[in-house]
PDB file of C-alpha atoms in Angstrom:
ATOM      1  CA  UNK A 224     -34.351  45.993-152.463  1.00  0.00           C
ATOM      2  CA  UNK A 225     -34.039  46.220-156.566  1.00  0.00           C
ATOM      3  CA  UNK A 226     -37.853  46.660-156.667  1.00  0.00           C
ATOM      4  CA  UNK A 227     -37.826  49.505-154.167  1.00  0.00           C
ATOM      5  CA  UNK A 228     -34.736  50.838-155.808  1.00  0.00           C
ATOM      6  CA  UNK A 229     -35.292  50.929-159.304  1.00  0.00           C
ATOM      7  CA  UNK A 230     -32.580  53.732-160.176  1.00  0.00           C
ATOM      8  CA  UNK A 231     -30.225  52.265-158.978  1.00  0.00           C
ATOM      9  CA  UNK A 232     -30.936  48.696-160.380  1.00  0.00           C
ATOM     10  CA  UNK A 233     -30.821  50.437-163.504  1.00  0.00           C
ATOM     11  CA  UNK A 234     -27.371  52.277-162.889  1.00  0.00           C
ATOM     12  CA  UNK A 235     -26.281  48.994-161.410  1.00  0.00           C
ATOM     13  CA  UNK A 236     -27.323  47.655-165.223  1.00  0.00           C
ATOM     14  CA  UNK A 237     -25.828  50.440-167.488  1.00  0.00           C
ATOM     15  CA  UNK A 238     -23.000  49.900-165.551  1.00  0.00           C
ATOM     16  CA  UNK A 239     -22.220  46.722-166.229  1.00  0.00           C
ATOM     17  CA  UNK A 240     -22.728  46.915-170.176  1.00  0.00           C
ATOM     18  CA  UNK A 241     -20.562  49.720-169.552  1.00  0.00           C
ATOM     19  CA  UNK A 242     -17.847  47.838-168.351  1.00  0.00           C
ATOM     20  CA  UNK A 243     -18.207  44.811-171.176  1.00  0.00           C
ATOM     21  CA  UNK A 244     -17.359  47.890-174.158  1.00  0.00           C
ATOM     22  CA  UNK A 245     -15.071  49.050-172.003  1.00  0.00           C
ATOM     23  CA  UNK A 246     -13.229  45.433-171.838  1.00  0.00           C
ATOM     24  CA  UNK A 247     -14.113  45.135-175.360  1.00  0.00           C
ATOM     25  CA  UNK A 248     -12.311  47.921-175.899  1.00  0.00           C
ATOM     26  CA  UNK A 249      -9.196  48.087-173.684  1.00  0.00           C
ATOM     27  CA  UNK A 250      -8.504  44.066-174.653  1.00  0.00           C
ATOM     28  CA  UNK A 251      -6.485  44.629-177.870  1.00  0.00           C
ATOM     29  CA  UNK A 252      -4.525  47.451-175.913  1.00  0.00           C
ATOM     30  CA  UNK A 253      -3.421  45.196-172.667  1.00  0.00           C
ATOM     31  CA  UNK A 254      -3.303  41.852-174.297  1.00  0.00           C
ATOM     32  CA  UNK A 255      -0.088  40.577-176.236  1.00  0.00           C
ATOM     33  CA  UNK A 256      -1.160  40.726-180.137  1.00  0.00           C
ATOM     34  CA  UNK A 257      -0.668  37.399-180.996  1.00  0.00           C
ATOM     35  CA  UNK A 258      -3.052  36.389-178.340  1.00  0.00           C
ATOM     36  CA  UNK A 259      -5.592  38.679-179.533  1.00  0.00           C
ATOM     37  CA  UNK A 260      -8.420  37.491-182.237  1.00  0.00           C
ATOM     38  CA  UNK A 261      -8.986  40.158-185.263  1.00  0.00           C
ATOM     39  CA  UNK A 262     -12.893  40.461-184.324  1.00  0.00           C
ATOM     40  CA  UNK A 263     -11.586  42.850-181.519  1.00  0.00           C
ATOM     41  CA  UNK A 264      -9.333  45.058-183.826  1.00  0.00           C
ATOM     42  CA  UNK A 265     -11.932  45.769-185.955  1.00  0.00           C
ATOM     43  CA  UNK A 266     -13.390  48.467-184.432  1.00  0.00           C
ATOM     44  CA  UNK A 267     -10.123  50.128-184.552  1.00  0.00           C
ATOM     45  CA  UNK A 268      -9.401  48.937-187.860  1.00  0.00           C
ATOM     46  CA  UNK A 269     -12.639  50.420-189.412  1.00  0.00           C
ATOM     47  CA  UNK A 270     -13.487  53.613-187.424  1.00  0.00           C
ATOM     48  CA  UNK A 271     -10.293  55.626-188.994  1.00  0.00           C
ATOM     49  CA  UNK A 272     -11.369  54.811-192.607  1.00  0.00           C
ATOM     50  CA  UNK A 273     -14.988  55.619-191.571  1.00  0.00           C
ATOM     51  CA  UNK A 274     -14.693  58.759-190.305  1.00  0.00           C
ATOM     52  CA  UNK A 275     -12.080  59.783-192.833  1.00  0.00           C
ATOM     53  CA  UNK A 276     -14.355  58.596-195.582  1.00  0.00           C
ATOM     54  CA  UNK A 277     -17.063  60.492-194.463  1.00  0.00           C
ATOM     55  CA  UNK A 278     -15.550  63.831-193.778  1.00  0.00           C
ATOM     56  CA  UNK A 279     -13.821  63.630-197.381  1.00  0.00           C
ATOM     57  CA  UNK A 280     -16.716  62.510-199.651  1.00  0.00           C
ATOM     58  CA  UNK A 281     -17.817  64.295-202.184  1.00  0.00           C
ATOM     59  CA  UNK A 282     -14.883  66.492-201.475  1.00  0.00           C
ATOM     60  CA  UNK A 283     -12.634  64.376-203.457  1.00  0.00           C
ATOM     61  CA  UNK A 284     -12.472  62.128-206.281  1.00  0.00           C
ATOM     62  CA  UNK A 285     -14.910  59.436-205.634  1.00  0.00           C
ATOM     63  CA  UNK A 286     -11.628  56.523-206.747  1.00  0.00           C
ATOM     64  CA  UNK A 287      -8.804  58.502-205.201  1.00  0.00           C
ATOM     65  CA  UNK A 288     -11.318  58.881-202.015  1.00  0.00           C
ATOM     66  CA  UNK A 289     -11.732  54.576-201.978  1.00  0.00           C
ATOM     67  CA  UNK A 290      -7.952  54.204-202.362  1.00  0.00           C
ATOM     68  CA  UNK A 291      -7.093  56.414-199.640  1.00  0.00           C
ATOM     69  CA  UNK A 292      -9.729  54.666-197.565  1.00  0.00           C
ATOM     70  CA  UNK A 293      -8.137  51.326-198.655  1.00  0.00           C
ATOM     71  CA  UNK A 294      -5.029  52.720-197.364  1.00  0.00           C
ATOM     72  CA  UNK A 295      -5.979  53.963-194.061  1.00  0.00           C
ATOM     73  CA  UNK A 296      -7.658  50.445-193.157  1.00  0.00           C
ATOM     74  CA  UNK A 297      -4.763  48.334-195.244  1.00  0.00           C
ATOM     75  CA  UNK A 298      -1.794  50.037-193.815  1.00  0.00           C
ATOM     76  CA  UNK A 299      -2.961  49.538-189.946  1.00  0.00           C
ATOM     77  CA  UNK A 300      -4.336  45.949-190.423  1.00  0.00           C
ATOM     78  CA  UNK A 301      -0.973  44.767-192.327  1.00  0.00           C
ATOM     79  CA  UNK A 302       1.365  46.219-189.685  1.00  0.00           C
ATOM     80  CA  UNK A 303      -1.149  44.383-186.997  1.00  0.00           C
ATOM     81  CA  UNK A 304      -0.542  40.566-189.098  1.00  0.00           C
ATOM     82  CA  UNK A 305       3.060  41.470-189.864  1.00  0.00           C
ATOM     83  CA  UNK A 306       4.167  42.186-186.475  1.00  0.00           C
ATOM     84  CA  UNK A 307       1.897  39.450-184.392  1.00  0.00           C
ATOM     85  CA  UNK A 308       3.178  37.229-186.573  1.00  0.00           C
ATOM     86  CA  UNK A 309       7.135  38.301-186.125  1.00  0.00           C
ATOM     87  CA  UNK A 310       6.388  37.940-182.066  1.00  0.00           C
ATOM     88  CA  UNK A 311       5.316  34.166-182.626  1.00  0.00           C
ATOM     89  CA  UNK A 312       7.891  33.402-184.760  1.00  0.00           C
ATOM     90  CA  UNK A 313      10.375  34.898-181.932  1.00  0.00           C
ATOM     91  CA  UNK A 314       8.450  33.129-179.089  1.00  0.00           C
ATOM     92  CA  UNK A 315       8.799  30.117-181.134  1.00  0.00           C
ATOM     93  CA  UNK A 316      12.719  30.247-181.688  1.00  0.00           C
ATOM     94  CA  UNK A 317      12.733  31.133-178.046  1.00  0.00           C
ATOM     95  CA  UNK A 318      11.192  27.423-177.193  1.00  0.00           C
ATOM     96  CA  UNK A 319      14.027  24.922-177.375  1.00  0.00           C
ATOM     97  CA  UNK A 320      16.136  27.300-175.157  1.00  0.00           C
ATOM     98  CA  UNK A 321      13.097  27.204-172.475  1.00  0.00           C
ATOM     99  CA  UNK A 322      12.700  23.469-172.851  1.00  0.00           C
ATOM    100  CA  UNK A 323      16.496  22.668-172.309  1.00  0.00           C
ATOM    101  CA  UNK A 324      16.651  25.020-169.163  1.00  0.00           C
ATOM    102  CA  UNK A 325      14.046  23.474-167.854  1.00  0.00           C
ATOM    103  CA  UNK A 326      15.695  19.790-168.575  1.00  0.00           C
ATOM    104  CA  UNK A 327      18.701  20.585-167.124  1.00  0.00           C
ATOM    105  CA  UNK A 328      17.047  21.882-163.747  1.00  0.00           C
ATOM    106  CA  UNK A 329      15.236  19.081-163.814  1.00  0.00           C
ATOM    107  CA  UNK A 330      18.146  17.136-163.982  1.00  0.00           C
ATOM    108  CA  UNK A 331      19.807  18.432-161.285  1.00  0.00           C
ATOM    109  CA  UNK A 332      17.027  17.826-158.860  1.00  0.00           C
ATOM    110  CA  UNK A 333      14.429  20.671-159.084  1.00  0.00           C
ATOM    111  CA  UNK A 334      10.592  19.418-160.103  1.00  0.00           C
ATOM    112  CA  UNK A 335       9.045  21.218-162.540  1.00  0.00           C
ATOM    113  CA  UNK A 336       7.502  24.032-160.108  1.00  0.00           C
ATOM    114  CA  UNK A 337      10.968  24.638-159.050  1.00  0.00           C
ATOM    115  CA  UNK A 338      12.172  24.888-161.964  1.00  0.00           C
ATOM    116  CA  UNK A 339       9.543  27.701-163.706  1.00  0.00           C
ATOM    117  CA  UNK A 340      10.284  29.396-160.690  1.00  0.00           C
ATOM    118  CA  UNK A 341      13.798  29.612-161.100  1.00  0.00           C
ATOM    119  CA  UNK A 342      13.823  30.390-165.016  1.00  0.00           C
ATOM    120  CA  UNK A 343      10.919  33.047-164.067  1.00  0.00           C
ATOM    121  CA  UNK A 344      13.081  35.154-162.543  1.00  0.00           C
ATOM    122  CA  UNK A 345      15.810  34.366-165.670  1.00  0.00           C
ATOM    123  CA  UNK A 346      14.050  34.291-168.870  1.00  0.00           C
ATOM    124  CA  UNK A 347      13.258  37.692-170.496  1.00  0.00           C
ATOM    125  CA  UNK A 348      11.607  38.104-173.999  1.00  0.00           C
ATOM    126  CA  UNK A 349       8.379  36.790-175.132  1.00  0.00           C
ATOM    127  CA  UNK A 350       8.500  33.686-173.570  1.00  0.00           C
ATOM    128  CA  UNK A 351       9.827  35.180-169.965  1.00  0.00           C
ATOM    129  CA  UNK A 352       6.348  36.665-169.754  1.00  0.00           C
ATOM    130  CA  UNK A 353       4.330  33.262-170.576  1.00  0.00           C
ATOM    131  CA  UNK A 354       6.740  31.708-168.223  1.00  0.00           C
ATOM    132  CA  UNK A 355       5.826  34.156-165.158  1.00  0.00           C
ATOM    133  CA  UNK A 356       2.465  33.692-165.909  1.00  0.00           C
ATOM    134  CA  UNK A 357       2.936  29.867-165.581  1.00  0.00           C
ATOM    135  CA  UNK A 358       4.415  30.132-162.878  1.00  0.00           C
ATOM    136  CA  UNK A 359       1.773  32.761-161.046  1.00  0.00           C
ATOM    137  CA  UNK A 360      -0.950  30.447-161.625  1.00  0.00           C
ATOM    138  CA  UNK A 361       1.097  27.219-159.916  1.00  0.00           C
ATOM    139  CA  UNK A 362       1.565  29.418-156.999  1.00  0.00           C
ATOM    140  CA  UNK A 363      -2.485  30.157-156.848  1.00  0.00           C
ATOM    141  CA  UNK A 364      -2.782  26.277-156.682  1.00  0.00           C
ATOM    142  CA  UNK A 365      -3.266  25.631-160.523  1.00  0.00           C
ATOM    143  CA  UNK A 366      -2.153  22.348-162.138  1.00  0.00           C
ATOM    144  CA  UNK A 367       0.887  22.439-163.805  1.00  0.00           C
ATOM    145  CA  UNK A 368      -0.175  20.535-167.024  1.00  0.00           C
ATOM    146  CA  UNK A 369      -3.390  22.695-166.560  1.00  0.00           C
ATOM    147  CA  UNK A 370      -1.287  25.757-166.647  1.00  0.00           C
ATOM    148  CA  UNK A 371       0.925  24.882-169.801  1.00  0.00           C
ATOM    149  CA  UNK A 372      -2.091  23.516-171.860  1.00  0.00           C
ATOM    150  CA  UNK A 373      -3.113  27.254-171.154  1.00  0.00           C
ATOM    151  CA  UNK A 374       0.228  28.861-172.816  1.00  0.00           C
ATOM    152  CA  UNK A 375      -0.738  26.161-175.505  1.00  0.00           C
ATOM    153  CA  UNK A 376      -3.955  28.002-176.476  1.00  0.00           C
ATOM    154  CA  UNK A 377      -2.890  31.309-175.813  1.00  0.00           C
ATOM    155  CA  UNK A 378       0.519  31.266-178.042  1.00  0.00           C
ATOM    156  CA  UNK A 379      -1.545  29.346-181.644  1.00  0.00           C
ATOM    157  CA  UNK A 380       1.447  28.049-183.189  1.00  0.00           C
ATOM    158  CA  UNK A 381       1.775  24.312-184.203  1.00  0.00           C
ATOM    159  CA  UNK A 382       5.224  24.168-182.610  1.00  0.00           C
ATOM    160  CA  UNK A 383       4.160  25.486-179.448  1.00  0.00           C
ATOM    161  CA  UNK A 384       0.783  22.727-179.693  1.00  0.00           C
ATOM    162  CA  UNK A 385       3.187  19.665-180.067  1.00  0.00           C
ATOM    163  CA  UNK A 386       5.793  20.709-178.051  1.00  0.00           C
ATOM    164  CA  UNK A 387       3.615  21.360-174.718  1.00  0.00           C
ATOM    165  CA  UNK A 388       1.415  17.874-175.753  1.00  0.00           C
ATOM    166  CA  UNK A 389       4.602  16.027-175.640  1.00  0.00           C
ATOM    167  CA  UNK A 390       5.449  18.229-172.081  1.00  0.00           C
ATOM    168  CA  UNK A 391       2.126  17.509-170.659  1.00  0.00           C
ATOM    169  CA  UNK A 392       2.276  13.639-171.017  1.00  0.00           C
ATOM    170  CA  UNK A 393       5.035  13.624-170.086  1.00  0.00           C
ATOM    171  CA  UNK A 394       5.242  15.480-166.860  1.00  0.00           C
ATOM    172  CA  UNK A 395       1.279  13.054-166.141  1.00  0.00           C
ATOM    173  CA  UNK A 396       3.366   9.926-166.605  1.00  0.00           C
ATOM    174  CA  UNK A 397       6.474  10.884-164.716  1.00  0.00           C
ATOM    175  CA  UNK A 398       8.323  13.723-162.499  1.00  0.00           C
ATOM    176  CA  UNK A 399      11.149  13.108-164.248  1.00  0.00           C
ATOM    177  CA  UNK A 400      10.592  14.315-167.417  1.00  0.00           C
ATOM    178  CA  UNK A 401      14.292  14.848-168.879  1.00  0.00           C
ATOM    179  CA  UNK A 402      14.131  13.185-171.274  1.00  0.00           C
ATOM    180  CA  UNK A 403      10.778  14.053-172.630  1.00  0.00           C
ATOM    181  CA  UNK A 404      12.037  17.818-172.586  1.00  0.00           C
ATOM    182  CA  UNK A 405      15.253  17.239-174.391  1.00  0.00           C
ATOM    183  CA  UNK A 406      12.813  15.595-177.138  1.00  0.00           C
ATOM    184  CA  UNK A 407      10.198  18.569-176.993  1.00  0.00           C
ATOM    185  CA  UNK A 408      13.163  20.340-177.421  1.00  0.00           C
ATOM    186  CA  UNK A 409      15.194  19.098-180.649  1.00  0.00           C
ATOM    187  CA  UNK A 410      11.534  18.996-182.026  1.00  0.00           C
ATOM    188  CA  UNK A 411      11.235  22.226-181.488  1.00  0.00           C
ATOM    189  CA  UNK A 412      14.546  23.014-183.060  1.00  0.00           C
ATOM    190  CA  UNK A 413      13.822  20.593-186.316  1.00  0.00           C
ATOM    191  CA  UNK A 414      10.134  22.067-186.789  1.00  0.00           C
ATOM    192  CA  UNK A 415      11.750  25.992-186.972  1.00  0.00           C
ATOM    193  CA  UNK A 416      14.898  25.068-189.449  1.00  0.00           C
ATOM    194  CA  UNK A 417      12.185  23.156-191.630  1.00  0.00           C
ATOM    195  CA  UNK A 418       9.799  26.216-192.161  1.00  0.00           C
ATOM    196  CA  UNK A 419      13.129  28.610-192.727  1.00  0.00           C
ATOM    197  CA  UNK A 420      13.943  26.122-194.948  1.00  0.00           C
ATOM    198  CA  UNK A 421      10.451  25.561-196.736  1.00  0.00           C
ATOM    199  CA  UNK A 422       9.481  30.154-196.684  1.00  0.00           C
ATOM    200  CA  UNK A 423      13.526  30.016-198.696  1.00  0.00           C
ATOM    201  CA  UNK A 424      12.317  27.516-200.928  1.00  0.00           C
ATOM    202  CA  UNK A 425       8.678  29.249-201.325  1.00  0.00           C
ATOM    203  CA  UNK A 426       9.919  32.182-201.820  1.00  0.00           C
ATOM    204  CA  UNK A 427      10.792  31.698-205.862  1.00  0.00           C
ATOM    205  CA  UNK A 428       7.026  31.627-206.059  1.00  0.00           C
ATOM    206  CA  UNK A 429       5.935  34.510-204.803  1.00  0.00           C
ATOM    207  CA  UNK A 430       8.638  36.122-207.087  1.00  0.00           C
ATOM    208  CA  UNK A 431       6.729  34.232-210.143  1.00  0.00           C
ATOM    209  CA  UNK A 432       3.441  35.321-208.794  1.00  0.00           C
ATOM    210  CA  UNK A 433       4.776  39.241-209.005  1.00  0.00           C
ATOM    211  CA  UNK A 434       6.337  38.573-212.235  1.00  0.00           C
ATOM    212  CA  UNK A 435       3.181  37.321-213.899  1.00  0.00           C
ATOM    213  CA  UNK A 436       0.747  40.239-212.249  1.00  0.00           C
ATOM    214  CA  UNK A 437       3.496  42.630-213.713  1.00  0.00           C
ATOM    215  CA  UNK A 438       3.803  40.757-217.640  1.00  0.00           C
ATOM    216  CA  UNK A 439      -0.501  41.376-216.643  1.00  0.00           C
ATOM    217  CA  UNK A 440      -0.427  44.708-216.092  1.00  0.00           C
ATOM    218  CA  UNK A 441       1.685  45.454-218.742  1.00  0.00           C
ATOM    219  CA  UNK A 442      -0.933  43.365-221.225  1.00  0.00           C
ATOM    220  CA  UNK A 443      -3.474  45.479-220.350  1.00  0.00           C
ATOM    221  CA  UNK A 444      -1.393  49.013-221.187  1.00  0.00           C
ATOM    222  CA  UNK A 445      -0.751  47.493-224.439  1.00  0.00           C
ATOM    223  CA  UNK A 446      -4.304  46.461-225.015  1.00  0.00           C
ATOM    224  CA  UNK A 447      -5.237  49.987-223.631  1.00  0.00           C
ATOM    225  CA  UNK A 448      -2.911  51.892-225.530  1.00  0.00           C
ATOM    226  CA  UNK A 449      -3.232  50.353-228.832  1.00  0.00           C
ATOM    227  CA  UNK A 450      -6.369  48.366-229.668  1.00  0.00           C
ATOM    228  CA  UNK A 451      -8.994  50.873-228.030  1.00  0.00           C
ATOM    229  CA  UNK A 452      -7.188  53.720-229.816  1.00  0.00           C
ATOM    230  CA  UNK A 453      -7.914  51.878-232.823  1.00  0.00           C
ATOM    231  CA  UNK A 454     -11.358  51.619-232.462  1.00  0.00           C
ATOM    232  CA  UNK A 455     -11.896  55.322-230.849  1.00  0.00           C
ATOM    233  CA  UNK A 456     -10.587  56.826-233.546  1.00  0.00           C
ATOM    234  CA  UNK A 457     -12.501  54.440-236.164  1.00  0.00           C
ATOM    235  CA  UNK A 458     -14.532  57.534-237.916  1.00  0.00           C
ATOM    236  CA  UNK A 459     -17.434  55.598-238.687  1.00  0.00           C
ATOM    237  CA  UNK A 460     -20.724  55.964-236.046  1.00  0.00           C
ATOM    238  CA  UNK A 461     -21.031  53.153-236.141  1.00  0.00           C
ATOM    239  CA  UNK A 462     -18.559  52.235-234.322  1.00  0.00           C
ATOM    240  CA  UNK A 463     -17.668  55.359-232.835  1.00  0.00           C
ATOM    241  CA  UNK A 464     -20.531  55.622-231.096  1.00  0.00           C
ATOM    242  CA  UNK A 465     -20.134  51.664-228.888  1.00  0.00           C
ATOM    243  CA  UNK A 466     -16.891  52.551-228.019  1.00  0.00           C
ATOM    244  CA  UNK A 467     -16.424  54.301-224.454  1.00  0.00           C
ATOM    245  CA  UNK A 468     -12.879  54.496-223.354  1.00  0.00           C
ATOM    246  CA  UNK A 469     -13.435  55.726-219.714  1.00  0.00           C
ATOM    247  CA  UNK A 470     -16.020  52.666-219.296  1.00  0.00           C
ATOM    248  CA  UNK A 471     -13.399  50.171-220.747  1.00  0.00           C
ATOM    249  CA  UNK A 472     -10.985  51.310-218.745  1.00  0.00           C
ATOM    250  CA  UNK A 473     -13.021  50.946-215.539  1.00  0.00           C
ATOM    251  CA  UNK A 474     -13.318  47.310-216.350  1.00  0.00           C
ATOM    252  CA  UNK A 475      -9.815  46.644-217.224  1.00  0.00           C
ATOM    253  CA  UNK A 476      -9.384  48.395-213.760  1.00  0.00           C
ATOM    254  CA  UNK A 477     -12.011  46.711-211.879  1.00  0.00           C
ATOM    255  CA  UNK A 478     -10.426  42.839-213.582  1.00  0.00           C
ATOM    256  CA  UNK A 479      -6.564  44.074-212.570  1.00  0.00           C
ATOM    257  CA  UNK A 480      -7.609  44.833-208.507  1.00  0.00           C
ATOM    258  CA  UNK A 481      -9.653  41.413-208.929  1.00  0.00           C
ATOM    259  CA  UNK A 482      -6.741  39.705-209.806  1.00  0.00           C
ATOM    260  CA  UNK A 483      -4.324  41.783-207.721  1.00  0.00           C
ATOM    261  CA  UNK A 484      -6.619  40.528-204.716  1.00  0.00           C
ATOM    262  CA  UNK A 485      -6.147  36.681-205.523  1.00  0.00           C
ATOM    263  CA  UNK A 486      -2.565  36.802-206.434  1.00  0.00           C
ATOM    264  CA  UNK A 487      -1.622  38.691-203.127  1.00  0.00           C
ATOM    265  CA  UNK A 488      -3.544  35.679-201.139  1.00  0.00           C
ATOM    266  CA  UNK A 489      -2.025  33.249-203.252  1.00  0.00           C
ATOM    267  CA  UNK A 490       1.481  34.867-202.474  1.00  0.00           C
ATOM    268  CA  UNK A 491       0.264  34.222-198.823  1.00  0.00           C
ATOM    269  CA  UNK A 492      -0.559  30.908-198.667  1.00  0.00           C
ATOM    270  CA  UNK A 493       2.530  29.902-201.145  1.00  0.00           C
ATOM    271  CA  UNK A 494       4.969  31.613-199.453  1.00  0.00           C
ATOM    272  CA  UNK A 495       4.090  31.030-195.614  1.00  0.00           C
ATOM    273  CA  UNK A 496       0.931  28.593-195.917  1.00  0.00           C
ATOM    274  CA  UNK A 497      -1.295  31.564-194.049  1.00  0.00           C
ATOM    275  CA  UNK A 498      -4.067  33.028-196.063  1.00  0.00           C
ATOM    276  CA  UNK A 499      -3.207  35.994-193.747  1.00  0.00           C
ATOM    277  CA  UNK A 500       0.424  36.499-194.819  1.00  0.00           C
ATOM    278  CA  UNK A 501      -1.326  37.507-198.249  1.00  0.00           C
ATOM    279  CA  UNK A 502      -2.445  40.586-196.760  1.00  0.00           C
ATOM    280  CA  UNK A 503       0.547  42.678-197.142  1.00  0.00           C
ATOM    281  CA  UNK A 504       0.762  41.130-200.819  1.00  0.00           C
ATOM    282  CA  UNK A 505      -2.659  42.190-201.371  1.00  0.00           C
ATOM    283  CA  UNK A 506      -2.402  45.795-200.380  1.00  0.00           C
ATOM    284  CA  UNK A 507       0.648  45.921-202.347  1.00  0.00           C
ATOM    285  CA  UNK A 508      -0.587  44.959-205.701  1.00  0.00           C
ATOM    286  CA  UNK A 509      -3.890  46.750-205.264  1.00  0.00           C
ATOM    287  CA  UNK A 510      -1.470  49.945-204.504  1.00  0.00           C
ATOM    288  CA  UNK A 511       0.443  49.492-207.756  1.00  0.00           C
ATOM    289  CA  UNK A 512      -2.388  48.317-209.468  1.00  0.00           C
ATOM    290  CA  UNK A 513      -4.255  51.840-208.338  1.00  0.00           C
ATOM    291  CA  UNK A 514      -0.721  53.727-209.166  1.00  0.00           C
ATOM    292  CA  UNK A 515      -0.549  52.459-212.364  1.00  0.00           C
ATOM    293  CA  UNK A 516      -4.085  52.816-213.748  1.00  0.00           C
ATOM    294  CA  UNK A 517      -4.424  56.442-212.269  1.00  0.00           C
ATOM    295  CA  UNK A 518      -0.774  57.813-213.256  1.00  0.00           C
ATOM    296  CA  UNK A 519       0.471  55.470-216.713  1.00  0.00           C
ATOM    297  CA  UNK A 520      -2.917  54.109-218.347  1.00  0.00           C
TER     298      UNK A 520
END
C-alpha cells in the first residue's frame, strides 16, 4: 500500500507536480495564441531579459543595460499581442462565410451535425480548425449548443460572442435555423466593416498623439539646450553650484518615458479600443524617447 511504499508514493507525488510545470509549460507552445492568457507567456517573456540582465550587469552601462532589457522583453511580448490579435481578426472575417455554409446546408436538408461534418472536411484556415474541433466533440456525444458556446469562450471576440448567442438560441428553439444563420451572418458582416470603418477613422488620433509626443520632445531639447546652458555657465557660486546638468537631464528623461508610456496606451485604446494594442505604441516611443536622450540631448 502507500504506507508500506513510501518511495514510491513520493515518486508517484513529484511526478505529478512534474507534469503540472510541464503543462504549464508546453500550453503556450500547443495551444492557438489567441486562446492562450498572458499569465502563461510570462515565464517566457521574462526569463530572456533575466538572464541577459544578469550576465551583462555591471558590464555595461547601467541605462543602455535597462533599455536593452526593455527590448528583449518589449520586442517578444509586442510580436505575441500583434500577431494573436491579427489571427482573431482573420477568424473573425472568416465567420459570415462559416455561417452562410452552414445556412445553405441547412437549407438543403442536412441538420446542423451534418452540416459541421461536411464543412469539416471543407473549411481550412483558422476557423477550419475550431470547426473540426466542433465537430469531434458532437461525435463523442457532446451537445451541439454545448460545443459552440465552447468556440465562444475559446475565440474572445465580441463578434464571435453575439454571433454564436444568436446560433445557440436559435438552433434550442428550432432545427431549422436558416434563417437565424443568415442573420448571425450579415451581423457578422456589419460588426467587421464598422470597426474597419471606426480603426480608419481613429487612426487621425493616434497620428495627433505622435505629433504632440514629438512637438514634446522637441520642448525639452530646447529647454535642454538653451535654458540649462544659461544657468551652467552663470559664473556666480551661487548659482553654479545648484545647478547639475546630468541630474536635470535624468528627470527630463525619467518625465519623457513617463509620458511616452501613457501616450503609447492612449494610442491603444484610441485607435483600436484595447489597452493592449498600446503596447507596440509604448515600446515605440520609449525606443525613440531612449534614442533621442542618449544620441541628440
Amino acid at each position: 500500500g502507500t504506507w508500506e511504499n513510501p518511495p514510491a508514493f513520493r515518486f508517484g507525488k513529484w511526478r505529478r507536480g512534474f507534469n503540472k510545470i510541464k503543462s504549464f509549460l508546453l500550453y503556450p507552445i500547443i495551444e492557438m495564441p489567441y486562446v492562450v492568457k498572458f499569465k502563461y507567456l510570462l515565464f517566457y517573456l521574462l526569463l530572456p531579459p533575466l538572464v541577459f540582465f544578469t550576465i551583462f550587469y555591471g558590464k555595461m552601462e547601467f541605462d543602455y543595460l535597462l533599455f536593452t532589457t526593455f527590448l528583449a522583453f518589449g520586442l517578444p511580448t509586442v510580436f505575441f499581442v500583434e500577431y494573436r490579435e491579427r489571427l482573431l481578426r482573420k477568424a473573425e472575417g472568416e465567420l459570415p462565410d462559416f455561417l452562410k455554409q452552414l445556412a445553405s446546408l441547412n437549407e438543403a436538408g442536412l441538420n446542423v451535425v451534418e452540416a459541421l461534418k461536411n464543412l469539416s472536411e471543407s473549411e481550412a484556415g483558422i476557423l477550419g480548425k475550431e470547426i473540426k474541433t466542433i465537430k469531434i466533440r458532437v461525435e463523442w456525444g457532446e451537445l451541439v449548443t454545448s460545443a459552440f458556446i465552447k468556440l465562444e469562450r475559446r475565440i474572445k471576440s465580441s463578434v464571435f460572442q453575439k454571433a454564436i448567442s444568436m446560433l445557440v438560441k436559435a438552433i434550442e428553439a428550432s432545427p431549422t435555423i436558416k434563417e437565424a444563420l443568415v442573420v448571425a451572418s450579415n451581423f457578422s458582416e456589419l460588426e467587421i466593416e464598422m470597426r474597419k470603418r471606426l480603426r480608419a477613422m481613429m487612426s487621425s488620433y493616434i497620428i495627433i498623439i505622435y505629433l504632440a509626443f514629438g512637438v514634446f520632445l522637441y520642448t525639452t531639447y530646447v529647454l535642454i539646450k538653451n535654458m540649462i546652458s544659461v544657468f551652467a555657465s552663470i559664473e556666480a557660486p551661487q548659482f553654479a553650484g545648484n545647478v547639475n546638468l546630468a541630474e536635470l537631464e535624468s528627470v527630463f528623461l525619467e518625465t519623457s518615458i513617463l509620458v511616452s508610456v501613457f501616450s503609447g496606451l492612449a494610442a491603444g485604446i484610441m485607435g483600436e479600443g484595447r489597452i493592449e494594442a498600446g503596447l507596440k505604441h509604448v515600446f515605440i516611443l520609449v525606443a525613440i524617447t531612449y534614442v533621442f536622450f542618449k544620441f541628440l540631448v
